[in-house]
Short mmCIF file of C-alpha atoms in Angstrom, two decimals:
data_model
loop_
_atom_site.label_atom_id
_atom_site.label_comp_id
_atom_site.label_asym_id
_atom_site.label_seq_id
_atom_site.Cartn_x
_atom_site.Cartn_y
_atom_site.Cartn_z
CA UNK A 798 117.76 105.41 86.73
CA UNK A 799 113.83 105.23 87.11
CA UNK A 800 111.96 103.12 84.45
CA UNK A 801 108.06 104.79 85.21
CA UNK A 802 106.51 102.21 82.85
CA UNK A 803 103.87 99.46 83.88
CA UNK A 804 103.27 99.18 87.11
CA UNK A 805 107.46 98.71 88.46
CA UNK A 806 109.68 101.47 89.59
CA UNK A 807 113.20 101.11 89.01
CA UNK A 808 114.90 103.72 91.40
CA UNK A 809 118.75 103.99 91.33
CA UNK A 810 120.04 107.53 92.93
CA UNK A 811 123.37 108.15 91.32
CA UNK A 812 126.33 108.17 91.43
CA UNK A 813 129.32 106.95 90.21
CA UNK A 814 131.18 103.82 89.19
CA UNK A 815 130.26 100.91 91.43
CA UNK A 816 133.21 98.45 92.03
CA UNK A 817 133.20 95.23 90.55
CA UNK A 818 131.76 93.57 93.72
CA UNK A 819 129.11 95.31 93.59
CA UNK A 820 128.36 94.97 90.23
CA UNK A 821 128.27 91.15 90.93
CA UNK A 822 126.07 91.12 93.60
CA UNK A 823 123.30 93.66 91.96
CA UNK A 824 123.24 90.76 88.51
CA UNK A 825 122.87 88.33 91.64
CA UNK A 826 120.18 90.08 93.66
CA UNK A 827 118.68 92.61 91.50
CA UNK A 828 118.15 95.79 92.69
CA UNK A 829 116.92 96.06 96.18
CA UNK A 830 117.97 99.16 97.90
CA UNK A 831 119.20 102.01 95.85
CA UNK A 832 121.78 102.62 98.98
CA UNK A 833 123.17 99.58 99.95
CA UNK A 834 125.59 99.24 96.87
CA UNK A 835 126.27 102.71 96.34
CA UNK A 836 130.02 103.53 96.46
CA UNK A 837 130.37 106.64 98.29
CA UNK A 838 133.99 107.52 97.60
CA UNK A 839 135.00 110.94 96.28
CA UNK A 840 130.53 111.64 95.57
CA UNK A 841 130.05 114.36 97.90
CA UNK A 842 127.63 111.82 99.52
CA UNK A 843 129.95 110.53 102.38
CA UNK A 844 126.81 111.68 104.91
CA UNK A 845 123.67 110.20 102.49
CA UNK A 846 121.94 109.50 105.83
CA UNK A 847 121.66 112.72 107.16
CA UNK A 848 120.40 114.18 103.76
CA UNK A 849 116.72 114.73 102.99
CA UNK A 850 115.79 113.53 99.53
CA UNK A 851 115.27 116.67 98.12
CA UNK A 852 119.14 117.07 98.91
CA UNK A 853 120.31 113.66 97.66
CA UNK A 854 118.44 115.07 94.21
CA UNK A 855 120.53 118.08 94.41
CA UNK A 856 123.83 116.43 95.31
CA UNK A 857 122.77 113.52 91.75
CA UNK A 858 122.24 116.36 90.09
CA UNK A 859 125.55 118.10 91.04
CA UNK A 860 127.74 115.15 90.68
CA UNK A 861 125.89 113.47 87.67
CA UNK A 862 124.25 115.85 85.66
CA UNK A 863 123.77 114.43 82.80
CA UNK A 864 123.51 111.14 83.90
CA UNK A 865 120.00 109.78 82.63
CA UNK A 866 117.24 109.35 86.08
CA UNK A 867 114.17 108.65 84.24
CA UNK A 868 113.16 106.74 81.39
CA UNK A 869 109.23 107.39 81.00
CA UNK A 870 108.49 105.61 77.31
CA UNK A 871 110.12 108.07 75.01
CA UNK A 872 111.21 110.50 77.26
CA UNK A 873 114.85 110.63 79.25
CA UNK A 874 115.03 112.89 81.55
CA UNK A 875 118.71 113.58 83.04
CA UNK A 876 119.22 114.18 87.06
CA UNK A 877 120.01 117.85 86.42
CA UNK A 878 116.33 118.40 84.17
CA UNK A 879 114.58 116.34 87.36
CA UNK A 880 116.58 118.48 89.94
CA UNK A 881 115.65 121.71 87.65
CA UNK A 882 111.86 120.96 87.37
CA UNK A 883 111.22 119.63 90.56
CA UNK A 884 112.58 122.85 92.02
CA UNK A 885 110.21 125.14 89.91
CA UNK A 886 107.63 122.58 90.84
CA UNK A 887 108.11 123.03 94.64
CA UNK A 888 108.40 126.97 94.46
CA UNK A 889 104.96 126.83 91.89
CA UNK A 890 103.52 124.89 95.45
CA UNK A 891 105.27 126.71 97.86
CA UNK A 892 103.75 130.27 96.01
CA UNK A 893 100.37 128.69 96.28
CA UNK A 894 100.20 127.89 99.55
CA UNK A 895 101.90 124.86 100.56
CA UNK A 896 104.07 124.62 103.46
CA UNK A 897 105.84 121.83 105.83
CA UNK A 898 103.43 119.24 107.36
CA UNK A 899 101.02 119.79 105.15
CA UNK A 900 99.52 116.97 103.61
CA UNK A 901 99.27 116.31 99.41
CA UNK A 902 98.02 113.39 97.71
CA UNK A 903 99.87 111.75 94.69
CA UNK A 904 97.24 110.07 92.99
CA UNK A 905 98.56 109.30 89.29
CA UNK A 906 100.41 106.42 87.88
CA UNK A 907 104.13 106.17 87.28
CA UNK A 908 105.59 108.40 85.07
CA UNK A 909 108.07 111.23 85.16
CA UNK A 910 105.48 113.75 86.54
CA UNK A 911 104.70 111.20 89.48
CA UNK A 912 108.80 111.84 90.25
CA UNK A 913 108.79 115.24 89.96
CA UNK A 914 105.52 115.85 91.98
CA UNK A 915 107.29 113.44 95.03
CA UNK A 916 110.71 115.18 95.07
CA UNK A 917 109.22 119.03 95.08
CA UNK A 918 106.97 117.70 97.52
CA UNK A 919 109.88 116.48 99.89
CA UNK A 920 111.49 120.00 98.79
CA UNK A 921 109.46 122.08 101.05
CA UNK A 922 108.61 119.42 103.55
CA UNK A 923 105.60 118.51 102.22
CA UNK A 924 103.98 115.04 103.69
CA UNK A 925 102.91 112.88 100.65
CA UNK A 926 99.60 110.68 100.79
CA UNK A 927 100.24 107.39 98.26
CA UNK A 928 96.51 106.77 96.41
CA UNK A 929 96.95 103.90 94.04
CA UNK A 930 96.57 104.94 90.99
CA UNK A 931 94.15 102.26 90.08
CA UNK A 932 91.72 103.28 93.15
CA UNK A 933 88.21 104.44 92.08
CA UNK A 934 86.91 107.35 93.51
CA UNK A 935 84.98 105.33 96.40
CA UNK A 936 88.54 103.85 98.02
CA UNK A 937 90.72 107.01 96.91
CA UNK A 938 88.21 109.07 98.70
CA UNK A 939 88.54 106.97 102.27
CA UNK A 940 92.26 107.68 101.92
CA UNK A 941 91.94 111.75 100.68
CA UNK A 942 89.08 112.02 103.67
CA UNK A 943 91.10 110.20 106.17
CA UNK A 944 94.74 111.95 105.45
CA UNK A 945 93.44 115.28 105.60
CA UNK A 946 94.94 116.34 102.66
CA UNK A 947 95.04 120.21 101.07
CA UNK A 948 96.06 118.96 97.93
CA UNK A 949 96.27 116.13 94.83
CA UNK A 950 98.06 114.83 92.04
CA UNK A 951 96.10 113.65 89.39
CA UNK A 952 95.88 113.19 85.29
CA UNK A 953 93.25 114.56 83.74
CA UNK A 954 92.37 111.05 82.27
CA UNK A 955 94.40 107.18 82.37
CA UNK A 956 93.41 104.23 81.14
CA UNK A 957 89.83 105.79 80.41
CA UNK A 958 89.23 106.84 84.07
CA UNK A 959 88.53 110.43 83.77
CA UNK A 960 90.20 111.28 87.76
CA UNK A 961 89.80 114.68 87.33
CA UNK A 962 85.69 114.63 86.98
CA UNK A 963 85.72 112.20 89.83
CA UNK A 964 87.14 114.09 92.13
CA UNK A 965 85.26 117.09 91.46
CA UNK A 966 82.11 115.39 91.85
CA UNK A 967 83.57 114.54 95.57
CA UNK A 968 85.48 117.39 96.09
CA UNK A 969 82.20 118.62 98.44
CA UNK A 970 82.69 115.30 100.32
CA UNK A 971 86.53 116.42 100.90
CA UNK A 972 86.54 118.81 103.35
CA UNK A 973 90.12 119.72 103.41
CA UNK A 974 91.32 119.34 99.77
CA UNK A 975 91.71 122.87 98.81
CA UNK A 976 93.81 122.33 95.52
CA UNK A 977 93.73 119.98 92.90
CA UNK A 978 96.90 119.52 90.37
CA UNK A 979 96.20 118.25 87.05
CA UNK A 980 98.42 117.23 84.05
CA UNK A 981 96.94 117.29 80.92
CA UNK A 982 93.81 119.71 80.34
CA UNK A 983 91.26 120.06 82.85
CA UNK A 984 89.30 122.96 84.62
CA UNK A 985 87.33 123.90 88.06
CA UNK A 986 87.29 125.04 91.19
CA UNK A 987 90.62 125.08 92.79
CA UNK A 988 92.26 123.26 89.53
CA UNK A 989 95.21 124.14 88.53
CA UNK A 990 97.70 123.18 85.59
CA UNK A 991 100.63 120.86 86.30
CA UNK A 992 103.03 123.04 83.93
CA UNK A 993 101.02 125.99 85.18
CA UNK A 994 102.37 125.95 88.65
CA UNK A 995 106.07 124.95 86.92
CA UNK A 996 105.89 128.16 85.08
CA UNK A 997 104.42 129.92 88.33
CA UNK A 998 107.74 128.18 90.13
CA UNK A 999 110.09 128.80 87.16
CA UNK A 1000 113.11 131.10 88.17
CA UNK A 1001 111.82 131.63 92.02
CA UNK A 1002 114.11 130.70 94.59
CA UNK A 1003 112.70 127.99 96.94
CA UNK A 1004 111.52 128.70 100.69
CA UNK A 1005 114.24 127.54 103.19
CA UNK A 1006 112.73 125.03 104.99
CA UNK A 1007 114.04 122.89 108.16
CA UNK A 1008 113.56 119.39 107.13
#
């Protein structure tokens, strides 16, 4: 499960029943790496570390699908409605332009669309820029400049920072950032909707991509 609330992400990929062990030593330690306690057995993920993580999605999604992934406030979102959205994300991207080794920023703060946005990124081999979300324009601008990047993740507005006026006020300062995804409202150059491209994606079958 993924809590996307404050400023902690809670990431747990799958799968099923851990042993009792296990159990004991995640109340002991906490959770520190999603893999290390995972029991393998009988999850179709006996080779986890030759998968990308676009395919361990798939494979959670396959085994688990309506286990819950994400709990953003109010919403749950189950592994099979992340694998689902992600995919119509990543062929939205993919039909707009985006191919492997490009670079694209995720610039937003956590919340389901910040997961969605990383795993159809990884999808089609996309290289993902981190901005902190709460970077001003001046430091998220050294990283967008420096990374090259063709593309961003934004909200329109959070926690009365209006990103999405920012960055078009510097877009003529960024060189290389050709498109700009928002969610929530928003317009301009190069701008396009966050559910827009999911609708563009929606159905399409994803580029195969060597990863």
């Amino acid at each position: 499960m993924l809590a996307a609330g404050g400023w902690q992400l809670a990431i747990s990929f799958l799968l099923p029943a851990r042993s009792k062990r296990q159990e004991a030593r995640s109340k002991k330690y906490g959770h520190l790496n999603p893999f290390i306690y995972t029991d393998k057995r009988n999850s179709g993920m006996d080779n986890l570390e030759d998968l990308t993580l676009g395919q361990v999605l798939e494979n959670s999604a396959t085994e688990s699908p309506d286990k819950v992934a994400i709990v953003d406030g109010d919403r749950r979102t189950t592994f099979a409605e992340l694998n689902a959205t992600a995919n119509a994300l990543a062929a939205g991207l993919a039909e707009i332009g985006f191919k492997k080794g490009d670079r694209v920023a995720i610039y937003m703060k956590n919340s389901l669309e910040f997961v969605t946005a990383f795993y159809a990124l990884q999808k089609i081999g996309v290289v993902v820029v981190w901005v902190n979300a709460i970077y001003r324009m001046h430091e998220a601008e050294f990283v967008l400049k420096n990374s090259e990047a063709k593309g961003l993740f934004i909200f329109n507005e959070w926690d009365g920072y209006d990103y999405l006026s920012e960055i078009l006020k510097s877009k003529s300062r960024l060189p290389d950032l050709e498109h700009v995804m928002v969610v929530g409202s928003g317009q301009g150059a190069n701008v396009t909707g966050y559910d827009a491209l999911i609708d563009i994606g929606s159905g399409k079958v994803l580029p195969v991509v060597d990863i």
